[in-house]
XYZ file of C-alpha atoms in Angstrom:
739
model
C 66.954 5.618 37.817
C 65.834 6.171 41.410
C 64.524 9.612 42.371
C 64.652 10.284 46.097
C 63.180 13.616 47.189
C 63.731 15.112 50.619
C 60.674 17.163 51.648
C 61.650 19.941 54.029
C 58.350 19.653 55.882
C 59.124 16.047 56.811
C 62.109 16.790 59.023
C 65.882 16.562 58.620
C 67.803 13.336 58.024
C 69.799 11.524 60.657
C 73.502 10.850 60.314
C 73.530 7.136 59.737
C 71.558 3.943 59.425
C 72.315 1.050 61.680
C 73.040 -2.334 60.199
C 69.580 -3.831 60.515
C 67.992 -0.837 58.774
C 70.477 -1.135 55.947
C 69.447 -4.756 55.781
C 65.883 -3.623 55.118
C 67.007 -1.780 51.994
C 68.906 -4.854 50.892
C 65.692 -6.863 51.354
C 63.843 -4.243 49.299
C 66.458 -4.627 46.584
C 65.826 -8.384 46.520
C 62.014 -7.972 46.399
C 61.781 -5.390 43.632
C 62.948 -5.579 40.036
C 64.013 -2.384 38.328
C 65.888 -0.546 41.075
C 68.726 0.211 38.676
C 72.306 0.644 39.857
C 72.224 -0.278 43.546
C 75.485 -2.214 43.691
C 76.579 -0.241 46.742
C 73.502 -1.414 48.716
C 75.177 -4.121 50.823
C 75.072 -4.994 54.501
C 78.847 -4.790 54.630
C 78.668 -1.181 53.476
C 75.822 -0.219 55.861
C 77.835 2.338 57.836
C 78.022 4.542 54.727
C 74.360 4.214 53.711
C 73.407 7.814 54.434
C 76.460 9.311 52.779
C 77.368 7.057 49.878
C 74.428 4.778 48.971
C 73.016 5.935 45.684
C 69.521 7.399 46.071
C 69.316 7.127 49.854
C 68.467 9.993 52.184
C 68.000 9.008 55.777
C 64.408 8.829 57.042
C 63.053 9.152 53.505
C 62.663 6.363 50.951
C 61.368 7.378 47.531
C 61.427 4.819 44.726
C 58.491 6.282 42.801
C 58.018 6.197 39.041
C 60.581 3.492 38.322
C 58.437 0.760 36.734
C 59.292 -1.493 39.638
C 57.676 -4.928 39.847
C 57.364 -7.261 42.790
C 55.898 -6.849 46.252
C 56.764 -4.709 49.252
C 58.810 -6.666 51.820
C 57.634 -6.982 55.410
C 61.089 -5.823 56.509
C 60.003 -2.245 55.808
C 58.386 -2.410 59.232
C 61.838 -2.383 60.809
C 62.425 1.215 59.699
C 61.153 2.835 62.871
C 62.789 6.164 62.038
C 61.324 6.300 58.510
C 59.292 9.471 58.032
C 58.378 9.279 54.340
C 57.785 6.281 52.063
C 56.928 6.842 48.393
C 56.559 3.799 46.122
C 53.991 5.361 43.782
C 53.855 5.051 40.010
C 55.274 1.538 39.773
C 53.869 -1.917 39.007
C 53.910 -3.325 42.500
C 51.665 -6.275 43.326
C 50.777 -8.120 46.479
C 49.396 -6.429 49.563
C 50.386 -3.551 51.771
C 52.561 -5.086 54.537
C 50.817 -4.898 57.876
C 54.282 -4.442 59.389
C 54.185 -0.860 58.131
C 52.221 -0.239 61.299
C 55.560 -0.535 63.135
C 57.041 2.487 61.327
C 56.148 4.692 64.257
C 57.778 7.826 62.827
C 56.003 7.591 59.436
C 54.276 10.814 58.421
C 53.872 10.343 54.648
C 52.862 7.117 52.860
C 52.274 7.159 49.090
C 51.616 3.908 47.205
C 49.268 5.205 44.493
C 49.234 3.972 40.886
C 50.301 0.396 41.463
C 48.491 -2.956 41.391
C 48.327 -3.571 45.117
C 45.593 -5.913 46.297
C 43.937 -7.013 49.485
C 42.588 -4.954 52.382
C 44.037 -1.848 53.946
C 45.877 -3.181 57.007
C 44.156 -2.163 60.262
C 47.667 -1.958 61.728
C 48.100 1.390 59.962
C 45.945 2.775 62.754
C 49.036 2.576 64.993
C 50.797 5.320 62.998
C 50.250 8.148 65.452
C 52.320 10.598 63.396
C 50.833 9.769 59.970
C 49.611 12.912 58.210
C 49.102 11.871 54.572
C 47.916 8.480 53.247
C 47.777 8.132 49.436
C 46.590 4.786 47.994
C 44.781 5.913 44.810
C 44.541 3.740 41.687
C 45.224 0.284 43.046
C 43.109 -2.844 43.473
C 42.590 -2.638 47.195
C 39.502 -4.297 48.631
C 37.880 -4.892 51.972
C 36.425 -2.224 54.213
C 37.814 1.022 55.525
C 39.525 0.173 58.821
C 37.910 2.073 61.711
C 41.351 2.010 63.295
C 42.464 4.816 60.948
C 40.594 7.130 63.294
C 43.407 6.429 65.784
C 45.810 8.302 63.509
C 45.121 11.502 65.398
C 47.266 13.646 63.104
C 45.952 12.239 59.836
C 45.077 15.110 57.503
C 44.603 13.535 54.061
C 43.131 10.192 52.935
C 43.272 9.459 49.179
C 41.709 6.135 48.097
C 40.271 6.917 44.652
C 39.782 4.094 42.112
C 40.022 0.978 44.240
C 37.549 -1.707 45.296
C 37.045 -0.638 48.897
C 33.591 -1.679 50.082
C 31.268 -1.604 53.037
C 30.111 1.420 54.995
C 32.115 4.474 55.922
C 32.901 3.869 59.619
C 31.327 6.197 62.151
C 34.765 6.602 63.725
C 35.623 9.023 60.931
C 33.895 11.692 62.994
C 36.740 11.572 65.526
C 39.351 12.755 62.998
C 39.683 16.363 64.038
C 42.705 17.076 61.814
C 41.198 15.552 58.643
C 41.258 18.006 55.747
C 40.866 15.669 52.736
C 38.669 12.561 52.463
C 38.829 11.487 48.790
C 37.339 8.025 48.179
C 35.658 8.324 44.755
C 35.238 5.321 42.451
C 35.004 2.524 45.019
C 32.209 0.232 46.235
C 31.225 1.995 49.410
C 27.602 1.651 50.447
C 25.240 2.706 53.164
C 24.586 6.300 54.201
C 26.781 9.372 54.212
C 27.652 9.596 57.925
C 26.366 12.809 59.527
C 29.387 12.577 61.868
C 31.451 14.140 59.088
C 30.129 17.347 60.600
C 32.530 16.763 63.533
C 35.553 16.929 61.217
C 35.871 20.640 61.697
C 39.029 20.906 59.554
C 37.482 19.167 56.538
C 38.084 21.042 53.274
C 37.554 18.385 50.577
C 34.891 15.661 50.826
C 34.708 13.551 47.645
C 32.489 10.438 47.691
C 31.429 10.181 44.015
C 30.929 6.947 42.051
C 30.068 4.708 44.980
C 26.860 2.979 46.077
C 26.081 5.375 48.878
C 22.416 6.211 49.343
C 19.984 8.074 51.516
C 20.028 11.855 51.797
C 22.743 14.434 51.974
C 23.007 15.068 55.732
C 21.896 18.530 56.797
C 24.771 18.426 59.297
C 27.294 18.970 56.498
C 26.222 22.599 56.593
C 28.279 22.939 59.783
C 31.595 22.384 57.991
C 32.837 25.954 58.043
C 36.095 25.123 56.238
C 34.568 22.995 53.477
C 35.824 24.085 50.044
C 34.693 21.196 47.815
C 31.801 18.735 48.140
C 31.752 16.118 45.367
C 28.847 13.642 45.473
C 28.405 12.848 41.774
C 27.100 9.508 40.470
C 25.736 8.258 43.779
C 22.729 6.712 42.076
C 21.070 5.735 45.346
C 21.265 9.222 46.757
C 17.827 10.764 47.082
C 15.910 13.652 48.517
C 16.506 17.394 48.145
C 19.584 19.559 48.308
C 19.787 20.647 51.955
C 19.405 24.432 52.226
C 21.966 24.171 55.039
C 24.678 23.721 52.392
C 24.324 27.466 51.941
C 26.005 27.847 55.360
C 29.316 26.577 53.958
C 30.536 30.074 53.198
C 33.920 28.888 51.866
C 32.398 26.382 49.436
C 33.858 26.706 45.922
C 32.861 23.342 44.370
C 29.480 21.580 44.627
C 28.871 18.543 42.405
C 25.842 16.214 42.548
C 25.923 15.246 38.857
C 24.110 12.073 37.851
C 21.951 11.564 40.953
C 18.590 11.091 39.236
C 16.750 10.172 42.460
C 17.433 13.563 43.981
C 14.593 16.035 43.587
C 13.204 19.289 44.866
C 13.936 22.912 44.168
C 17.342 24.531 43.883
C 17.920 26.283 47.231
C 18.422 30.011 46.935
C 20.939 29.728 49.767
C 23.147 27.613 47.491
C 23.061 30.324 44.816
C 24.104 32.956 47.318
C 27.411 31.357 48.268
C 29.993 34.080 47.574
C 32.865 31.797 46.502
C 31.005 29.069 44.600
C 32.821 28.709 41.269
C 31.700 25.212 40.194
C 28.032 24.200 40.384
C 27.175 20.821 38.832
C 23.551 19.644 39.090
C 23.135 17.391 36.034
C 20.047 15.100 36.307
C 18.873 16.644 39.547
C 15.073 16.647 39.189
C 14.039 20.258 39.673
C 10.401 19.821 40.690
C 9.709 23.525 41.099
C 7.071 24.896 38.722
C 8.776 28.282 38.848
C 11.604 29.514 36.650
C 15.124 29.060 38.009
C 15.867 31.653 40.688
C 17.115 34.966 39.361
C 20.032 34.706 41.782
C 21.579 32.117 39.444
C 22.395 34.812 36.883
C 23.982 37.016 39.537
C 26.683 34.518 40.544
C 29.446 36.540 38.978
C 32.129 34.296 40.470
C 30.880 31.193 38.582
C 33.323 29.451 36.259
C 31.538 26.140 35.642
C 27.743 25.871 35.591
C 26.249 22.485 34.713
C 22.462 22.120 34.867
C 21.814 19.618 32.089
C 18.618 17.532 32.249
C 17.315 19.097 35.439
C 13.805 19.892 34.157
C 14.560 23.561 34.726
C 12.516 26.209 32.956
C 12.378 29.907 32.326
C 13.739 32.498 29.947
C 17.446 32.264 29.308
C 18.157 35.636 30.859
C 20.380 38.203 29.111
C 21.798 38.792 32.601
C 23.901 35.685 31.919
C 26.327 38.177 30.398
C 27.200 39.196 33.963
C 28.929 35.862 34.478
C 32.129 37.124 32.928
C 34.277 34.404 34.510
C 32.304 31.547 32.939
C 34.426 28.931 31.234
C 31.681 26.319 30.828
C 27.902 26.757 30.587
C 25.830 23.563 30.188
C 22.041 23.947 30.239
C 21.137 21.122 27.847
C 17.982 19.041 28.102
C 15.780 21.576 29.875
C 12.822 23.827 29.048
C 14.569 27.144 28.628
C 12.857 29.497 26.209
C 13.652 32.731 24.448
C 16.693 33.287 22.282
C 20.378 32.564 22.651
C 21.513 35.754 24.452
C 23.847 38.068 22.567
C 25.213 38.926 25.998
C 27.102 35.619 26.079
C 29.729 37.478 24.097
C 30.592 39.248 27.361
C 32.022 35.991 28.717
C 35.478 36.120 27.115
C 36.766 33.051 28.993
C 34.020 30.766 27.625
C 35.358 27.458 26.328
C 32.256 25.241 26.467
C 28.734 26.397 25.597
C 26.016 23.703 25.588
C 22.382 24.781 25.203
C 21.155 21.637 23.439
C 17.575 20.309 23.555
C 15.719 23.318 24.883
C 13.022 25.515 23.309
C 15.211 28.314 22.054
C 14.124 30.398 19.065
C 15.742 32.977 16.847
C 19.102 32.733 15.186
C 22.629 31.827 16.152
C 24.069 35.144 17.442
C 26.811 36.619 15.335
C 28.346 37.915 18.541
C 29.438 34.406 19.496
C 32.204 34.873 16.967
C 34.003 37.064 19.518
C 34.559 34.128 21.894
C 38.129 33.393 20.919
C 38.595 30.647 23.515
C 35.434 28.743 22.552
C 36.212 25.095 21.844
C 32.795 23.437 22.030
C 29.507 24.948 20.799
C 26.357 22.813 21.014
C 23.012 24.426 20.168
C 21.350 21.330 18.732
C 17.762 20.226 19.293
C 16.201 23.677 19.457
C 14.091 25.717 17.047
C 16.806 28.011 15.766
C 16.391 29.459 12.280
C 18.229 31.667 9.837
C 21.719 31.191 8.505
C 24.865 29.963 10.212
C 26.810 33.170 10.906
C 30.019 33.692 8.972
C 31.425 35.197 12.170
C 31.632 31.793 13.853
C 34.707 31.265 11.740
C 36.462 33.770 14.010
C 36.343 31.231 16.837
C 39.721 29.912 15.788
C 39.941 27.416 18.652
C 36.582 25.804 17.926
C 36.825 22.013 17.843
C 33.207 20.869 18.028
C 30.369 22.660 16.194
C 27.021 20.961 16.864
C 23.937 22.683 15.395
C 21.939 19.605 14.401
C 18.110 19.332 14.516
C 17.131 22.962 14.087
C 15.616 24.951 11.188
C 18.791 26.555 9.884
C 18.888 27.562 6.222
C 21.437 28.623 3.662
C 24.909 27.350 2.897
C 27.746 26.345 5.169
C 29.932 29.462 5.444
C 33.377 29.182 3.904
C 34.809 30.464 7.174
C 33.533 27.299 8.889
C 35.173 25.117 6.278
C 38.484 26.900 6.873
C 38.581 26.359 10.645
C 41.931 24.762 11.383
C 41.118 22.948 14.640
C 37.638 21.644 13.830
C 37.168 17.988 14.832
C 33.388 17.531 14.680
C 30.912 19.221 12.331
C 27.364 18.093 13.131
C 24.750 20.012 11.130
C 22.276 17.273 10.252
C 18.506 17.638 10.409
C 18.293 21.250 9.205
C 17.282 22.901 5.935
C 20.778 23.758 4.737
C 21.487 23.898 1.022
C 24.235 24.629 -1.478
C 27.296 22.520 -2.100
C 29.243 20.689 0.552
C 32.610 22.304 1.209
C 35.350 19.933 2.277
C 36.665 21.138 5.654
C 40.259 22.228 5.518
C 40.997 21.116 9.067
C 43.404 18.173 9.199
C 41.791 17.319 12.556
C 38.245 16.663 11.304
C 37.000 13.277 12.527
C 33.217 13.413 12.514
C 31.192 15.118 9.760
C 27.432 14.535 9.716
C 25.411 16.637 7.293
C 22.541 14.259 6.553
C 18.894 15.310 6.404
C 19.421 18.623 4.601
C 19.062 19.815 1.002
C 22.687 19.864 -0.116
C 23.204 19.477 -3.865
C 26.091 18.979 -6.239
C 28.674 16.243 -5.912
C 30.676 14.905 -3.022
C 33.968 16.831 -3.153
C 36.913 14.548 -4.041
C 39.048 16.600 -1.639
C 37.270 14.822 1.229
C 39.887 12.156 0.630
C 42.476 14.506 2.119
C 40.850 14.382 5.573
C 43.192 11.700 6.846
C 41.643 11.475 10.342
C 38.031 11.289 9.176
C 36.136 8.472 10.895
C 32.418 9.240 10.366
C 30.892 10.701 7.192
C 27.097 10.939 6.985
C 25.648 12.691 3.897
C 22.388 10.783 3.514
C 18.975 12.220 2.627
C 20.207 15.144 0.560
C 20.121 15.938 -3.173
C 23.663 14.932 -4.041
C 24.505 13.636 -7.506
C 27.589 12.573 -9.381
C 29.779 9.617 -8.501
C 31.268 8.430 -5.252
C 34.848 9.760 -5.121
C 37.503 7.071 -5.422
C 39.596 9.243 -3.091
C 37.598 7.816 -0.164
C 40.002 4.906 -0.376
C 42.696 7.166 1.103
C 40.842 7.394 4.431
C 42.394 4.587 6.449
C 40.530 5.580 9.652
C 37.085 5.736 8.079
C 34.650 3.600 10.122
C 31.161 4.712 9.023
C 29.855 6.041 5.695
C 26.223 6.795 4.893
C 25.387 8.255 1.467
C 21.878 6.793 1.251
C 18.833 8.577 -0.203
C 20.621 10.748 -2.739
C 20.935 10.647 -6.531
C 24.452 9.282 -6.809
C 25.382 7.527 -10.042
C 28.249 5.423 -11.328
C 29.736 2.387 -9.663
C 30.920 1.438 -6.212
C 34.620 2.344 -5.999
C 36.867 -0.661 -5.541
C 39.242 1.669 -3.690
C 37.045 1.264 -0.599
C 39.014 -1.936 -0.019
C 41.775 0.336 1.301
C 39.553 1.677 4.098
C 40.902 -0.748 6.670
C 38.496 0.317 9.449
C 35.237 0.584 7.500
C 32.398 -1.187 9.323
C 29.287 0.647 8.119
C 28.574 1.438 4.482
C 25.095 2.541 3.439
C 24.718 3.446 -0.242
C 21.039 2.537 -0.498
C 18.386 4.449 -2.459
C 20.645 5.966 -5.097
C 21.110 5.392 -8.827
C 24.299 3.348 -8.649
C 24.970 0.914 -11.484
C 27.494 -1.688 -12.522
C 28.598 -4.714 -10.557
C 29.470 -5.095 -6.903
C 33.301 -4.949 -6.847
C 34.952 -8.360 -6.683
C 37.405 -6.768 -4.231
C 34.617 -6.519 -1.658
C 36.086 -9.533 0.106
C 39.173 -7.464 0.896
C 37.252 -4.873 2.929
C 39.104 -5.743 6.103
C 36.933 -3.649 8.414
C 34.021 -6.022 7.723
C 36.093 -9.178 8.109
C 36.105 -9.365 11.890
C 33.179 -9.587 14.271
C 34.751 -7.278 16.853
C 32.188 -4.689 17.925
C 33.083 -1.263 16.645
C 33.629 1.407 19.263
C 33.355 4.394 16.982
C 33.120 6.821 19.862
C 36.451 7.067 21.599
C 38.999 9.715 22.314
C 40.102 9.623 18.677
C 36.573 10.461 17.538
C 35.538 12.972 20.169
C 37.946 15.429 21.707
C 38.792 15.248 25.385
C 37.013 18.565 25.882
C 33.803 17.319 24.285
C 33.904 14.093 26.264
C 34.436 16.057 29.467
C 31.748 18.603 28.622
C 29.103 16.022 27.792
C 27.496 14.654 30.908
C 27.633 10.906 31.384
C 24.114 10.219 30.097
C 24.468 12.324 26.956
C 27.895 10.864 26.250
C 26.630 7.294 26.456
C 23.621 8.112 24.294
C 25.927 9.707 21.748
C 28.085 6.593 21.840
C 25.127 4.288 21.181
C 24.169 6.326 18.129
C 27.536 5.542 16.600
C 27.760 1.897 17.618
C 26.166 0.442 14.477
C 28.924 -1.802 13.172
C 28.785 -4.432 10.481
C 26.153 -2.835 8.215
C 26.513 -3.153 4.435
C 23.491 -1.719 2.622
C 23.569 -1.400 -1.166
C 19.820 -1.720 -1.675
C 17.508 0.254 -3.981
C 20.019 0.907 -6.750
C 20.561 -0.407 -10.279
C 23.387 -2.823 -9.549
C 23.802 -5.733 -11.979
C 25.825 -8.915 -12.260
C 26.238 -11.689 -9.743
C 26.745 -11.481 -6.002
C 30.510 -11.895 -5.514
C 31.453 -15.098 -3.735
C 34.148 -13.110 -1.928
C 31.400 -11.562 0.241
C 31.745 -14.652 2.413
C 35.021 -13.295 3.795
C 33.187 -10.466 5.558
C 32.529 -12.351 8.769
C 31.869 -9.140 10.710
C 28.819 -8.066 8.692
C 25.666 -8.149 10.820
C 23.273 -6.689 8.255
C 23.584 -7.266 4.515
C 20.980 -5.642 2.277
C 21.273 -6.055 -1.500
C 17.534 -5.819 -2.212
C 15.808 -3.864 -4.993
C 18.618 -4.156 -7.537
C 19.070 -6.123 -10.767
C 21.404 -8.803 -9.436
C 21.332 -12.189 -11.149
C 22.898 -15.619 -10.828
C 22.991 -17.929 -7.833
C 23.100 -17.043 -4.170
C 26.737 -17.868 -3.286
C 27.044 -20.646 -0.704
C 29.910 -18.597 0.772
C 27.349 -16.299 2.411
C 27.084 -19.087 4.964
C 30.571 -18.087 6.154
C 29.337 -14.661 7.318
C 28.951 -15.911 10.872
C 27.860 -12.592 12.415
C 24.893 -12.153 10.091
C 21.607 -11.222 11.753
C 19.773 -9.694 8.766
C 20.064 -10.855 5.144
C 17.891 -9.198 2.490
C 18.316 -10.275 -1.160
C 14.731 -9.573 -2.210
C 13.507 -7.949 -5.444
C 16.358 -9.036 -7.700
C 16.730 -11.567 -10.519
C 18.492 -14.290 -8.561
C 17.983 -17.885 -9.659
C 19.057 -21.346 -8.641
C 18.427 -22.829 -5.223
C 18.760 -21.443 -1.731
C 22.091 -22.818 -0.470
C 21.858 -25.039 2.600
C 25.049 -23.344 3.851
C 22.871 -20.469 5.091
C 21.902 -22.774 7.954
C 25.344 -22.036 9.437
C 24.196 -18.486 10.212
C 23.160 -19.214 13.771
C 22.572 -15.515 14.556
C 20.287 -14.957 11.558
C 16.973 -13.478 12.699
C 15.632 -12.044 9.447
C 15.900 -13.590 5.976
C 14.244 -12.072 2.907
C 14.624 -13.477 -0.616
C 11.186 -12.497 -1.941
C 10.454 -11.803 -5.622
C 13.372 -13.472 -7.345
C 13.546 -16.497 -9.678
C 14.674 -19.004 -7.058
C 13.657 -22.640 -7.347
C 13.950 -25.970 -5.638
C 13.326 -27.060 -2.091
C 13.776 -24.620 0.794
C 16.414 -26.049 3.191
C 14.591 -27.552 6.161
C 17.158 -26.021 8.556
C 16.021 -22.472 7.707
C 13.222 -21.773 10.158
C 11.567 -18.708 8.671
C 7.972 -18.019 7.717
C 6.467 -18.115 4.236
C 6.730 -14.329 3.953
C 10.515 -14.688 3.585
C 10.115 -16.605 0.290
C 7.050 -15.311 -1.542
C 7.302 -14.257 -5.173
C 9.475 -17.256 -6.148
C 7.129 -19.683 -8.015
C 9.845 -22.306 -8.320
C 10.369 -22.702 -4.571
C 8.699 -25.561 -2.757
C 8.609 -27.272 0.609
C 7.947 -25.969 4.097
C 6.868 -23.373 5.052
C 5.221 -22.922 1.636
C 2.049 -24.782 0.671
C 3.779 -26.135 -2.433
C 5.174 -29.640 -1.876
C 8.232 -30.767 -3.738
C 8.278 -33.837 -5.967
C 9.135 -36.909 -3.942
C 7.875 -35.498 -0.658
C 5.850 -37.823 1.589
C 2.384 -37.294 3.028
C 1.522 -33.626 2.781
C -1.550 -31.865 4.119
C -2.741 -29.397 1.470
C -4.915 -27.497 3.864
C -8.471 -28.754 3.075
C -8.308 -32.185 4.660
C -7.135 -33.936 1.465
C -3.976 -35.997 1.724
C -1.023 -37.066 -0.300
C -3.278 -39.532 -2.159
C -5.408 -36.721 -3.551
C -2.513 -34.489 -4.577
C -0.366 -37.303 -5.996
C -2.860 -39.656 -7.713
C -0.888 -39.464 -10.982
C 2.270 -40.412 -9.147
C 0.463 -43.395 -7.581
C -0.769 -44.541 -10.996
C 2.737 -44.217 -12.387
C 4.257 -46.269 -9.588
C 1.539 -48.986 -9.858
C 1.926 -49.155 -13.631
C 5.681 -49.311 -13.360
C 5.602 -52.135 -10.827
C 3.012 -54.058 -12.919
C 5.107 -53.779 -16.052
C 8.238 -54.757 -14.188
C 6.727 -57.936 -12.770
C 5.176 -58.818 -16.205
C 8.589 -58.569 -17.857
C 10.159 -60.568 -15.027
C 7.677 -63.438 -15.365
C 8.093 -63.412 -19.167
C 11.836 -63.716 -18.826
C 11.499 -66.596 -16.359
C 9.032 -68.331 -18.657
C 11.349 -68.057 -21.683
C 14.295 -69.299 -19.624
C 12.313 -72.354 -18.472
C 11.140 -73.066 -22.018
C 14.677 -72.961 -23.364
C 15.908 -75.241 -20.634
C 13.137 -77.759 -21.370
C 13.889 -77.742 -25.117
C 17.565 -78.293 -24.450
C-alpha cells in the first residue's frame, strides 16, 4: 500500500499534472517493485493524475515504508514543480540521481533507511528552495559536497550512518539558516571547522563516531541558539573542554563520551548552564587534583549525568539528593569516597544508578527501595559491607542488580528472589552465605553467584528459568547432585559449578541444552562415567564463536547505561566458548568415543580423575581444540596419531597415566607433556623405541653403545642363516652327485 502524506507547511497542490510529469510516475512504476495497485498510472490517463490516480497528490510524492526495491529513475528530475519527495524506509539501491538537482521547487527530500550507494550528487546544491535533506542509514560514500552551501534555505542535514568521508567543507559556515547538522557514524576526518560559529541558527550539532581530531573550537561558544552538542567517540579529539561552551546559555545536551585523549579540568562555566539536562563526559581525563566542583551537585535541572572513568575524585556529596529530576546517574570507575548517599532516595525519577568501581564504604542504603522506577542498580567493585537490604525488593521494576566484588554478608533476601522483572543477578565475589534461592522471575537470564559461601544444594527449580543463559555458582560450599532439570534450559550457554562439593554423576539431560558452550564442573566430588550422550551436546558441536552478550542476555537499558568501554569489557568476560572442564573429580570408566563429535570444543580438561582405557582416536576430530589435558588418570594404550589433525592444539598434557608405545612424531610438544608414563618412548623423551636408528643418549655414546645386544643378535642371526644356507647347498650337491 502506498501512503502519500500532504504536509501543510509544504504548500498546496496544483490542479493537474501535464503529460510528461505523469510519464515520470510511469517511469517510477517501471523502476520500482512493490508499488502495489497502480493500474491507473498510465500516460493515457495523465489528465486525471491529480484527481484519480491512487496515492498521488500534486507536488508531493511519498512512497515511504513500502519495501520497494530497485533504483530511483533519472526522470524524477523532470518534476520541476515537486515540493516533497519521500522514498524512505524501502530497499532502494543504486545512487541518488543527479537529475534531482533539476527539481527546482523541491523543499523536502527524504531517502533515509535504504541501501543507496555512491556520492551525494553535487547537483543538489542547485536546490535553492531545499529546506530539509534526510539521507540517514544508507551506504553513501564520497565527500560532503561544498555545493550544499548554495542551498541558502537549507535548515536540516541528516546523514547519520553512512560512509561519507573527507573533511567537513569550510563552506558550511555560509549556511545561515542551518539549524541541524547531524552526521554521526561516518568516516569524516580532519578538524571541527571553527566556521560553524557563523551558523547563527544552529541548534543541533552532532558529529559523533567519526575520525575528527584536534580540539573543540572555542568559537562554538558563540552559537547562542545551540541546544545540543554531540561529539562522542571522536577518538582523535584532544585537549580540554573550552570554558567558552559555558556561553551557550540554551545548551541542554553536551556529550563528549569516549574521547580518551581529551584532558583537563571540568569547567565551572559548563556546570552553571541553566538548561543543561544531559552531561556525558565518560573517559574524559579529569587531570584536576581537586574534588569535582561543588556546582555539579547544584545542577537541579540535570536528568542524565555520565562521568564514568574520568579520574574524578571527592566525597559523593549528600547534596546529590537535590538533583530530583535525575533519571540516570553514572559515576563508575572513579575515585569517589564516602558512602552511598541515603539522599538518592529523593530522586524519584531515577532509572539507572551506576556507582561501580569507586572507593565507597558502608552499606547498601535501605532507602533505595523507595525508587520505584529504578531498573538498573550497579554498586559493584566497592568496599560495601553488611547485608543486602530486604527493601530492595520494593523496586518492582528492577531488571539488573549488580553488587559483585564487595564485602556483603548474609543471605540473599527472599524479596530479591521474588522480583518479577529481574534479568541479571550479579552478586559474585562477596561473603554471602545461606542457601541459593531460585529467582521467581521468568525473565532471569544471567545469574552469577560464584566466589561466596553459599551452602546446600542447587535448587531443582532453577530448571524453570526458561530464559536463563549464564549460571555461575563456582567457589562456594554447595553439595548434593547436579539437578537433571538443567536439561530443560534450552537457552543455557554457560555453566560453572567448579570448586564445590557436588556429588553424583553428570546428568545426561544436559544433552538437551542446545546452546551450551561452556561447562565447568571441575574440583568437585562427581563420580560415575562420563555420559555416552555427550556427543549429542549440540552447543559444543560447532566452532561458531559464542556471543553470549547480546540483547537477549543484557537488557536494552543495561546496554544503553553501560558506556562503550565497560560494555565491551563485560562482553569479553562472557566470550569463553567451547570449554568443557570435568577435571579434579572421581569420574571412572572410559573416555566416550562420541566426544569426537564436539568439534566446537576449544579446551577439554579431563585431568585428575580415575578414567581408564584408551585415548579415543576420535578426539582427533575435535578440530577447534587448543588445549587438551588428560593427565593424572589411568589411561593406557598408545597415543593416537589422529591427534596430529588438531592443527590449533597449543597445549597437550597426558602426564602420569599408563600410556605406552611410541609418541607420534607429528605431535610437536616438549617432554613435560608426557612425563609419568614409563611405557612411552621416542622423541622428545630420552627413551628410544625398539627398532629406532642412531640415537644420541646424551653423553656422547651412540646407537652402538645402547644397542650392543641388538647388534650381537643381528650378527648371530645372519651367521646362523648363512651356515644353514651353505649346509643346504652342500647336501643338495651331494645328493645330485650320488644320483
